[in-house]
Amino acid sequence: MTEYGGSPGSEPWHPQDPLYGDGGWEGQQAHVAQQSAYGGQPQQQYPQQPQQPQYGDWNQPQQPGYDGQQHPYYEGQGHPPYEQQFAGHGQQHVHQGEWGAAGGYGHVPYAADPGDPHNQQPVAYGGQQPDLYGTEDAYPPPQPPGRRRPDPEPQTEPAADEEEHAFFAGGGDDPDGEEHELQSRRERRGKGRKPVKAKKGRTGCACMVVVLVFGGGLGGVGYFGYKFYQNRFGAAADYAGSGNGEQVTVEIPKGAGGWAIGQKLKESGVVESAAAFVSALQANPDGKSLQDGVYTLEKEMSAASAVELMLSPKSRSNLIIAEGLRNTAVYALIDKRLGVAAGTTARTAKKEYRHLGLPAWAMNHASLKDPLEGFLYPSSYAVTKGQKPEAVLKDMVSQATAKYQELGVEKKARALGLDGPWQLLTVASLAQAEGTSHDDFRKMAEVVYNRLEPDNPQTYGRLEFDSTYNYVKNQSKIDLSIGELRRYDNPYNTYFSKGLPPGPIDNPGEEALRGALDPSHDGWYYFISMDGKTSKFTKTLEEHEKLVEDWNASRKKNR
C-alpha cells in the first residue's frame, strides 16, 4: 500500500504531454522531500481506507486497467496497471521491482488537482507517514488526477429538506446561496461525515408560526366578514311576541331619531336590537308620528309590537300640562309624578326662578304672585321618578321660551299698542282663562284690547274679568257678586284696578297666543258663556245684560 509524498518533482506537469491535465507524466525522478510541489507549502496527508474486495490481492498480477478494462494511457506509456503499484495490503511502501522499470514511480509527484476541494498537494512517496488504511478514519485509495470524480452526494434524508424554501428552513431570502453554503460545508468537513440536516427544529417552528399567523388572520377576516354581512344584509335580532308581562317605563328624549329610540328600548330590555326597531318603525305607516315622552312598555317585545304600542295613547305616560293651567296646579302634578312631598316643586320655583332660563323681558316685574306664571308651557313632558324638580321646570320654561320666540311676541307686541311681550303674554292668558273654545280666542283678545282703552264708553279702562279675581284667590267660582269683586283691593283684581294685571294668570296655549297676536276687529266689548262651551259676544252693555238674564233663567229652570 502506498502514500503520496510531499517531495517536489523536477516539474509538476509538462504542457507538452499529450495527456496534460489527464494524468500523464514524463517520468522524471522526484526528490523525496517534505514540501509541496507547488510552492513548498506543507501539505496534509491523505488517510486511506482499506481496499475494496474488487481490487484483489495486491501481490497477485493484475490485468491492465484499474477496473479490469483496458486503458490506453498506461499501455501506451509502457507502464503497468495502476493497481500494480500497490505491493500488498498493509505495507508502507511499494515493491521496487514493479515500479523500478518505469523509473521509480513512487518518486514522481502529482500536480495539484484543480477539482480537489481541499486544495492540498500529495505527500512525496517514501515519507514516513502513518498507515491509516486499516483504521476507521481511512479514505478510499487515491487516484491519479485524471481519474478523480466528483464525490457523489450522500443519499441521506436531507434531500427532502433541501427542497424546502429558505424561509421555512429558517434561512434568508436566497435559497441558492444557502444550498451552496451547505455544499461547501460538506466538502470542508470531509466525504465520510454524514451531512447535517437543515435546522429541522427551526423549520417546524417557522412553519407553525406561519400557519398560526395566517390561520388567525384568515379566521379574523372571516369573523368580521360574517359580522359585516349580518349587519348589512342579515336579519336583525328580534324577540317574538308582545312581551313577557314585565312592565318598564322608558323616557324618549325630545328630537330622538329612530336609531336613538331603538337604543333606548334595547337598553331597557324592550327590544332585542335597535336595528329591528328601526326596520319596524319604517315599515309602519304611522311610524313618523312617534313622539318623545314617557312610555309604559313590556320587556322582550318584538320590534313591531313595541312600535304599535308606542303609537297608541295607552302607552303614553307623560306628564301632560293642559292649556290654561295655573302654576299652582302644575307644581302639584310635578310633585305627584316625582313622588316628592307636596309643595316641593313650588318652593323650588320660588327659590330658583332666576336660574331656570327665563328670558330677559320676563324678569324684574313688580307685584307678581309667581314669576314663573305663563312659562310652564302646556305640553307633554317626560317626567319620571328620580328626576329633580328643577330639571322639570327648566324643561318647561325652555319650551315656553322657544314657542314665544317662534311666534315673534317681542316684535309684534308694540304694534298692538302694548308695552312689550310681557303684556302680550298677559293678554293671551286672559283670553285663555275666559275663552271656552279655540274659535273665540280672537274675539276674546279684541275685548281685552278694546277695554284697555282709557276713554272707552263701556268700561272706561277697566277689564272687569272674574278670572283675575279667582286667580288671586286661587279658586274658580262663577257666582261672584259685583260688590265683593269691587271691594277687594289687589293689583290682580281687574274690578278694582284699571288696566292689565301685573302678569299672566295662567299658562296659555298656542291658540290663545295666536288670538292675542291677531285679534278680531268687530267692536266687541262684552262676552258671556252660555253653556260652558261657547261664548256670545256683544258690543253694548244693554245687549250683554239681556244675555245675562237669559242665562240666569236657564239656570233656575235646570235646578
XYZ file of C-alpha atoms in Angstrom:
559
model
C 0.000 0.000 0.000
C 1.210 3.482 -0.759
C 1.021 7.005 0.438
C 1.624 10.117 -1.595
C 4.630 12.028 -0.510
C 5.128 15.754 -0.400
C 8.526 15.969 -2.272
C 8.925 18.409 -5.136
C 9.473 16.979 -8.627
C 11.582 18.277 -11.433
C 8.383 19.900 -12.811
C 4.766 19.215 -11.966
C 3.011 18.507 -15.270
C 4.528 19.327 -18.606
C 2.388 21.189 -21.084
C 3.874 19.099 -23.967
C 2.408 15.957 -22.545
C -0.482 14.955 -24.930
C -2.444 13.918 -21.873
C -1.587 17.060 -19.905
C -4.224 17.551 -17.302
C -5.441 13.926 -17.580
C -2.942 12.070 -15.505
C 0.096 11.732 -17.810
C 3.669 12.422 -16.834
C 7.212 12.218 -18.314
C 8.625 10.014 -15.653
C 11.116 12.371 -14.090
C 12.507 11.360 -10.709
C 11.034 13.240 -7.822
C 13.155 14.271 -4.936
C 11.986 12.880 -1.693
C 11.333 15.954 0.359
C 8.661 17.018 2.753
C 7.455 20.118 0.928
C 4.827 20.940 -1.659
C 5.391 20.584 -5.384
C 3.655 23.945 -5.794
C 5.415 26.427 -3.727
C 6.816 24.378 -0.891
C 3.897 24.677 1.438
C 3.418 21.905 3.986
C 0.804 19.502 2.834
C -1.623 17.238 4.568
C -1.642 13.535 4.081
C -4.499 11.572 2.680
C -5.598 8.871 5.068
C -6.896 5.946 3.119
C -9.485 3.306 3.760
C -8.982 -0.412 3.326
C -9.176 -1.537 -0.250
C -12.405 -2.882 -1.574
C -12.650 -6.537 -2.465
C -12.757 -5.853 -6.228
C -9.157 -4.653 -6.131
C -7.965 -8.133 -5.492
C -4.757 -9.223 -3.874
C -2.070 -6.670 -4.367
C 0.652 -9.407 -4.522
C -1.016 -11.079 -7.496
C -0.519 -9.923 -11.070
C -3.412 -7.800 -12.223
C -4.978 -7.292 -15.568
C -4.354 -3.996 -17.236
C -6.617 -1.201 -16.116
C -7.923 -0.087 -12.795
C -11.257 -1.821 -13.018
C -10.401 -4.680 -15.340
C -10.783 -2.725 -18.555
C -8.083 -1.677 -20.976
C -6.765 1.842 -20.524
C -4.581 3.012 -23.427
C -2.938 5.661 -21.320
C -0.996 3.199 -19.211
C -0.361 0.778 -22.035
C 0.871 3.458 -24.409
C 3.377 4.694 -21.852
C 4.664 1.270 -21.045
C 3.525 1.400 -17.501
C 1.963 -1.442 -15.605
C -1.669 -1.109 -14.493
C -2.442 1.385 -11.768
C -3.219 -1.315 -9.220
C 0.227 -2.954 -9.542
C 1.896 -0.041 -7.798
C 0.477 -1.450 -4.582
C 2.502 -4.393 -3.455
C 0.359 -5.579 -0.628
C -2.320 -4.733 1.845
C -0.945 -3.106 4.931
C 2.629 -2.298 3.742
C 4.037 1.167 3.931
C 5.892 1.232 0.556
C 5.619 -0.388 -2.884
C 7.718 -3.231 -4.313
C 10.572 -1.636 -6.169
C 10.590 -4.445 -8.708
C 7.190 -3.495 -10.017
C 7.757 0.251 -10.139
C 11.501 0.341 -10.879
C 11.243 -0.346 -14.599
C 9.366 2.811 -15.083
C 11.964 4.822 -13.302
C 10.544 4.747 -9.766
C 7.021 5.916 -9.979
C 6.869 6.317 -6.253
C 9.084 9.386 -6.638
C 7.002 11.138 -9.277
C 4.930 13.968 -7.810
C 1.401 14.532 -8.875
C 0.274 18.002 -9.780
C -2.387 19.607 -7.686
C -5.843 18.616 -8.714
C -7.892 21.714 -9.521
C -11.003 19.794 -8.575
C -9.648 18.835 -5.179
C -11.820 20.688 -2.693
C -9.040 20.631 -0.116
C -6.530 22.241 -2.479
C -3.823 20.001 -0.984
C -0.637 18.678 -2.542
C 0.278 14.974 -2.350
C 2.924 13.940 0.090
C 6.049 12.553 -1.555
C 6.400 8.809 -1.741
C 8.697 7.362 0.787
C 7.892 9.822 3.536
C 7.327 8.341 6.918
C 3.623 8.628 7.268
C 1.247 6.658 9.449
C -0.696 3.933 7.774
C -4.355 4.792 8.004
C -5.722 2.187 5.663
C -6.607 -0.122 8.435
C -8.286 2.457 10.630
C -11.826 3.699 10.827
C -10.737 7.107 9.530
C -9.374 5.718 6.288
C -10.431 7.205 2.954
C -10.725 5.395 -0.390
C -7.388 4.866 -2.185
C -6.076 7.873 -4.070
C -6.372 8.094 -7.802
C -4.427 9.966 -10.427
C -5.818 13.396 -11.128
C -7.370 12.396 -14.421
C -9.304 9.573 -12.801
C -10.792 11.538 -9.970
C -14.533 12.048 -9.985
C -16.682 14.429 -8.026
C -17.799 12.961 -4.762
C -21.329 11.606 -5.031
C -23.921 13.336 -2.968
C -24.704 11.330 0.151
C -28.023 9.566 -0.206
C -29.476 10.734 3.044
C -32.716 12.275 4.237
C -31.676 15.923 3.792
C -32.611 15.666 0.107
C -36.198 16.355 1.085
C -35.208 19.190 3.407
C -33.113 20.867 0.747
C -36.177 21.254 -1.416
C -37.790 23.411 1.201
C -37.775 27.152 0.695
C -35.174 29.057 2.660
C -37.906 30.829 4.608
C -39.230 27.557 6.077
C -35.707 26.322 6.756
C -35.009 29.324 8.883
C -32.642 30.903 6.366
C -32.580 34.087 4.378
C -34.157 35.098 1.153
C -31.612 33.396 -1.193
C -32.225 29.620 -1.408
C -29.356 29.103 -3.896
C -26.876 30.811 -1.604
C -27.875 28.558 1.273
C -27.519 25.458 -0.935
C -24.006 26.495 -1.936
C -23.147 27.160 1.679
C -24.318 23.686 2.730
C -22.367 22.078 -0.152
C -19.204 23.939 0.797
C -19.546 22.865 4.399
C -19.899 19.213 3.424
C -16.792 19.378 1.277
C -14.767 21.015 4.038
C -15.855 18.533 6.644
C -14.976 15.509 4.528
C -16.736 12.931 2.469
C -17.222 10.363 5.165
C -19.157 12.549 7.602
C -22.914 12.486 7.495
C -24.302 15.856 6.323
C -26.066 17.961 8.876
C -29.783 18.420 8.321
C -31.102 21.892 7.703
C -32.273 23.216 11.092
C -35.227 20.911 11.413
C -36.367 22.368 14.706
C -36.434 25.911 13.405
C -38.170 24.730 10.268
C -41.004 23.218 12.265
C -41.338 26.276 14.468
C -41.318 28.618 11.494
C -43.980 26.584 9.742
C -46.113 26.540 12.858
C -45.787 30.312 13.338
C -46.720 30.941 9.722
C -49.709 28.626 9.968
C -50.893 30.282 13.170
C -50.442 33.802 11.807
C -52.128 33.126 8.506
C -54.743 30.917 10.112
C -55.544 33.539 12.743
C -55.644 36.272 10.129
C -57.993 34.296 7.917
C -60.145 33.460 10.927
C -60.349 37.130 11.938
C -61.191 38.215 8.397
C -63.847 35.533 8.230
C -65.404 36.580 11.544
C -65.542 40.278 10.746
C -66.761 39.494 7.258
C -69.591 37.471 8.750
C -70.482 40.276 11.184
C -70.399 42.803 8.342
C -72.715 40.611 6.282
C -75.069 40.137 9.231
C -75.152 43.860 9.943
C -75.695 44.837 6.338
C -77.747 42.017 4.890
C -78.712 39.631 7.688
C -81.958 39.807 9.627
C -81.687 41.900 12.801
C -82.073 40.138 16.129
C -85.648 40.399 17.368
C -87.901 38.986 20.073
C -91.154 37.235 19.283
C -94.489 38.166 20.793
C -95.861 41.189 22.638
C -93.718 40.977 25.766
C -93.169 38.863 28.855
C -95.575 40.776 31.135
C -92.907 42.742 32.992
C -93.642 46.445 32.598
C -90.939 49.038 32.194
C -91.056 52.825 31.799
C -88.914 54.299 29.031
C -88.253 58.003 28.524
C -87.678 59.089 24.941
C -85.930 62.485 24.775
C -87.096 65.238 22.500
C -85.670 65.117 18.984
C -84.546 61.487 19.246
C -84.449 59.640 15.937
C -85.427 56.060 15.219
C -81.994 54.625 15.975
C -81.672 56.544 19.272
C -85.143 55.371 20.319
C -84.217 51.809 19.399
C -81.070 52.043 21.506
C -83.107 53.301 24.473
C -85.545 50.431 24.136
C -82.737 47.899 23.799
C -81.035 49.203 26.953
C -84.339 48.849 28.817
C -84.812 45.279 27.592
C -87.884 46.081 25.488
C -86.470 45.094 22.085
C -83.558 42.828 21.247
C -81.841 45.174 18.791
C -82.078 48.771 17.646
C -81.855 47.642 14.018
C -85.021 45.573 14.373
C -86.862 48.555 15.888
C -85.766 50.877 13.074
C -86.948 48.379 10.473
C -90.338 48.012 12.206
C -90.708 51.791 12.575
C -90.047 52.296 8.870
C -92.479 49.533 7.959
C -95.327 51.098 9.991
C -97.313 53.715 8.023
C -97.684 55.892 11.150
C -94.092 55.487 12.277
C -93.202 59.101 11.528
C -95.745 60.363 14.078
C -93.903 58.790 17.025
C -93.175 61.469 19.617
C -90.922 61.929 22.563
C -92.206 61.250 26.029
C -92.556 58.563 28.661
C -93.893 55.184 27.557
C -95.012 52.223 29.608
C -93.993 49.089 27.712
C -93.110 45.469 28.410
C -89.785 43.690 28.249
C -88.886 41.319 25.402
C -91.351 42.689 22.884
C -90.999 42.175 19.178
C -89.987 45.379 17.450
C -93.285 45.570 15.551
C -95.280 45.190 18.794
C -93.239 47.907 20.503
C -93.829 50.343 17.641
C -97.553 49.621 17.585
C -97.916 50.139 21.338
C -95.895 53.350 21.339
C -98.155 54.792 18.656
C -101.155 54.062 20.867
C -102.190 56.546 23.611
C -102.359 53.624 26.029
C -98.567 53.523 26.326
C -98.066 57.223 26.895
C -97.333 58.048 30.495
C -96.010 61.573 30.016
C -96.877 64.392 32.329
C -99.497 66.340 30.406
C -99.813 70.054 31.114
C -103.151 71.263 29.834
C -103.735 74.717 28.357
C -104.791 77.336 30.862
C -103.498 75.544 33.992
C -102.159 77.829 36.697
C -98.709 77.213 38.115
C -100.121 76.008 41.417
C -101.807 73.109 39.612
C -98.669 72.345 37.595
C -96.489 72.198 40.716
C -98.854 69.696 42.303
C -98.723 67.463 39.216
C -94.925 67.534 39.211
C -94.741 66.625 42.895
C -97.026 63.671 42.328
C -95.109 62.390 39.310
C -91.726 62.692 41.037
C -93.022 61.136 44.215
C -91.885 64.030 46.399
C -93.679 65.834 49.232
C -96.394 68.315 48.302
C -95.064 71.858 47.931
C -91.523 70.733 46.985
C -91.713 71.998 43.405
C -93.417 75.276 44.414
C -90.629 76.039 46.892
C -88.017 75.226 44.249
C -89.702 77.564 41.767
C -89.829 80.437 44.244
C -86.198 79.980 45.212
C -84.621 79.168 41.822
C -86.795 81.006 39.285
C -83.924 83.283 38.219
C -81.826 80.242 37.200
C -84.430 78.357 35.201
C -83.937 80.038 31.822
C -86.445 82.922 31.790
C -85.830 85.475 29.014
C -84.708 88.943 29.993
C -88.081 90.515 29.175
C -89.745 88.231 31.764
C -87.555 89.360 34.646
C -87.957 92.060 37.316
C -91.698 92.760 37.174
C -93.320 94.139 40.296
C -96.199 92.731 42.329
C -96.022 89.288 40.729
C -97.679 86.434 42.504
C -95.456 83.887 40.707
C -92.605 84.944 38.392
C -92.903 81.629 36.506
C -96.607 82.063 35.688
C -97.100 81.801 31.954
C -93.785 79.934 31.404
C -94.765 76.358 32.290
C -95.801 75.786 28.718
C -98.722 73.423 28.070
C -97.283 70.272 26.500
C -96.320 66.664 27.146
C -93.250 66.103 29.316
C -91.227 63.005 30.065
C -91.162 63.147 33.833
C -90.218 60.082 35.863
C -89.271 59.329 39.415
C -85.708 60.179 40.253
C -85.691 63.494 38.429
C -85.209 66.765 40.247
C -87.995 69.400 40.249
C -85.515 71.976 38.973
C -84.793 69.874 35.876
C -88.504 69.531 35.084
C -89.115 73.261 35.499
C -86.174 74.084 33.241
C -87.612 71.873 30.531
C -90.985 73.618 30.701
C -89.505 77.120 30.687
C -87.331 76.154 27.747
C -90.330 75.026 25.702
C -92.265 78.197 26.536
C -89.376 80.463 25.581
C -88.870 78.599 22.301
C -92.572 78.899 21.422
C -92.714 82.623 22.212
C -89.665 83.236 20.090
C -91.175 81.217 17.285
C -94.384 83.294 17.352
C -92.460 86.569 17.458
C -94.063 88.067 20.574
C -91.253 90.605 21.035
C -91.641 92.138 17.590
C -95.465 92.192 17.467
C -96.282 93.461 20.961
C -95.703 97.169 20.307
C -97.659 97.041 17.049
C -100.680 96.064 19.183
C -100.270 99.078 21.499
C -98.631 97.098 24.296
C -95.502 97.911 26.256
C -93.823 94.650 25.365
C -94.052 90.874 25.161
C -94.797 90.548 28.870
C -98.130 92.348 28.392
C -98.856 90.336 25.273
C -98.380 87.132 27.255
C -100.738 88.503 29.909
C -103.426 89.235 27.272
C -103.097 85.699 25.960
C -103.521 84.295 29.483
C -106.767 86.316 29.923
C -108.114 85.078 26.608
C -107.208 81.558 27.605
C -108.933 81.893 31.005
C -112.179 83.397 29.714
C -112.477 81.644 26.405
C -114.455 78.433 26.060
C -113.219 77.296 22.659
C -110.450 77.925 20.203
C -112.883 79.660 17.900
C -113.460 82.656 20.151
C -109.889 83.429 21.304
C -109.526 86.219 18.714
C -112.816 87.835 19.837
C -111.808 87.483 23.461
C -108.465 89.188 22.744
C -110.317 92.026 20.976
C -112.490 92.526 24.070
C -109.296 92.943 26.149
C -107.734 95.435 23.743
C -110.956 97.471 23.467
C -111.446 97.687 27.221
C -107.841 98.719 27.754
C -108.579 101.982 26.001
C -108.883 104.506 28.865
C -111.635 106.511 27.200
C -113.786 103.619 26.013
C -117.518 104.421 26.715
C -118.280 100.945 28.081
C -115.802 100.144 30.882
C -113.623 103.279 30.982
C -110.341 101.381 31.112
C -111.347 98.526 33.435
C -111.179 94.927 32.264
C -113.548 93.523 34.946
C -112.610 89.843 34.341
C -113.769 87.388 37.010
C -110.811 85.205 36.203
C -108.347 87.713 37.630
C -110.120 87.754 40.978
C -110.274 83.960 41.026
C -106.551 83.833 40.294
C -105.698 85.891 43.354
C -107.996 83.767 45.457
C -106.713 80.560 43.787
C -110.259 79.475 43.007
C -112.618 79.006 40.047
C -116.005 80.363 41.064
C -118.653 81.782 38.751
C -121.230 83.035 41.254
C -119.457 86.231 42.311
C -121.271 89.389 43.433
C -120.298 92.738 41.951
C -119.957 94.206 45.471
C -117.486 91.516 46.512
C -115.480 91.931 43.362
C -115.151 95.676 43.554
C -114.233 95.816 47.210
C -111.199 93.514 47.009
C -108.053 95.628 46.708
C -105.473 93.709 44.784
C -103.470 94.558 41.633
C -104.654 91.318 40.039
C -108.345 92.194 40.672
C -109.358 93.924 37.423
C -112.650 95.027 39.016
C -110.661 97.147 41.435
C -107.597 98.159 39.372
C -107.542 99.530 35.844
C -105.508 98.048 33.068
C -103.814 94.662 32.864
C -102.886 92.618 35.948
C -99.187 92.542 36.905
C -98.623 89.394 34.890
C -100.144 86.299 33.323
C -102.808 84.449 35.292
C -102.236 81.013 33.699
C -100.210 79.230 31.021
C -101.785 79.991 27.655
C -101.614 77.559 24.777
C -100.643 78.270 21.197
C -104.201 79.098 20.022
C -104.668 81.688 22.727
C -101.280 83.172 21.886
C -102.193 83.409 18.219
C -105.526 85.012 19.171
C -103.698 87.666 21.165
C -101.361 88.319 18.258
C -104.160 88.557 15.695
C -107.341 89.800 17.383
C -110.625 90.408 15.580
C -111.792 93.973 14.803
C -115.576 93.735 15.184
C -116.077 96.160 18.120
C -116.714 93.536 20.825
C -116.761 94.726 24.459
C -118.729 92.054 26.269
C -118.987 88.288 26.359
C -120.816 85.559 28.250
C -120.504 81.796 28.302
C -123.946 80.287 27.986
C -123.218 76.532 28.264
C -119.613 76.467 29.335
C -118.561 75.526 25.803
C -119.307 78.554 23.687
C -119.325 82.293 24.268
C -121.557 85.005 22.968
C -120.151 88.477 22.311
C -121.908 91.843 22.304
C -120.917 95.445 21.619
C -123.093 97.241 24.161
C -123.967 96.863 27.819
C -127.706 96.524 27.052
C -127.074 93.558 24.779
C -124.888 91.998 27.394
C -127.462 92.418 30.199
C -130.133 90.734 28.072
C -127.882 87.676 27.658
C -127.233 87.629 31.397
C -130.990 87.478 32.137
C -131.412 84.579 29.708
C -128.559 82.730 31.337
C -129.976 83.138 34.881
C -133.399 81.912 33.740
C -131.897 78.785 32.226
C -130.031 78.038 35.428
C -133.220 78.263 37.550
C -135.020 76.016 35.110
C -132.355 73.315 35.292
C -132.261 73.195 39.103
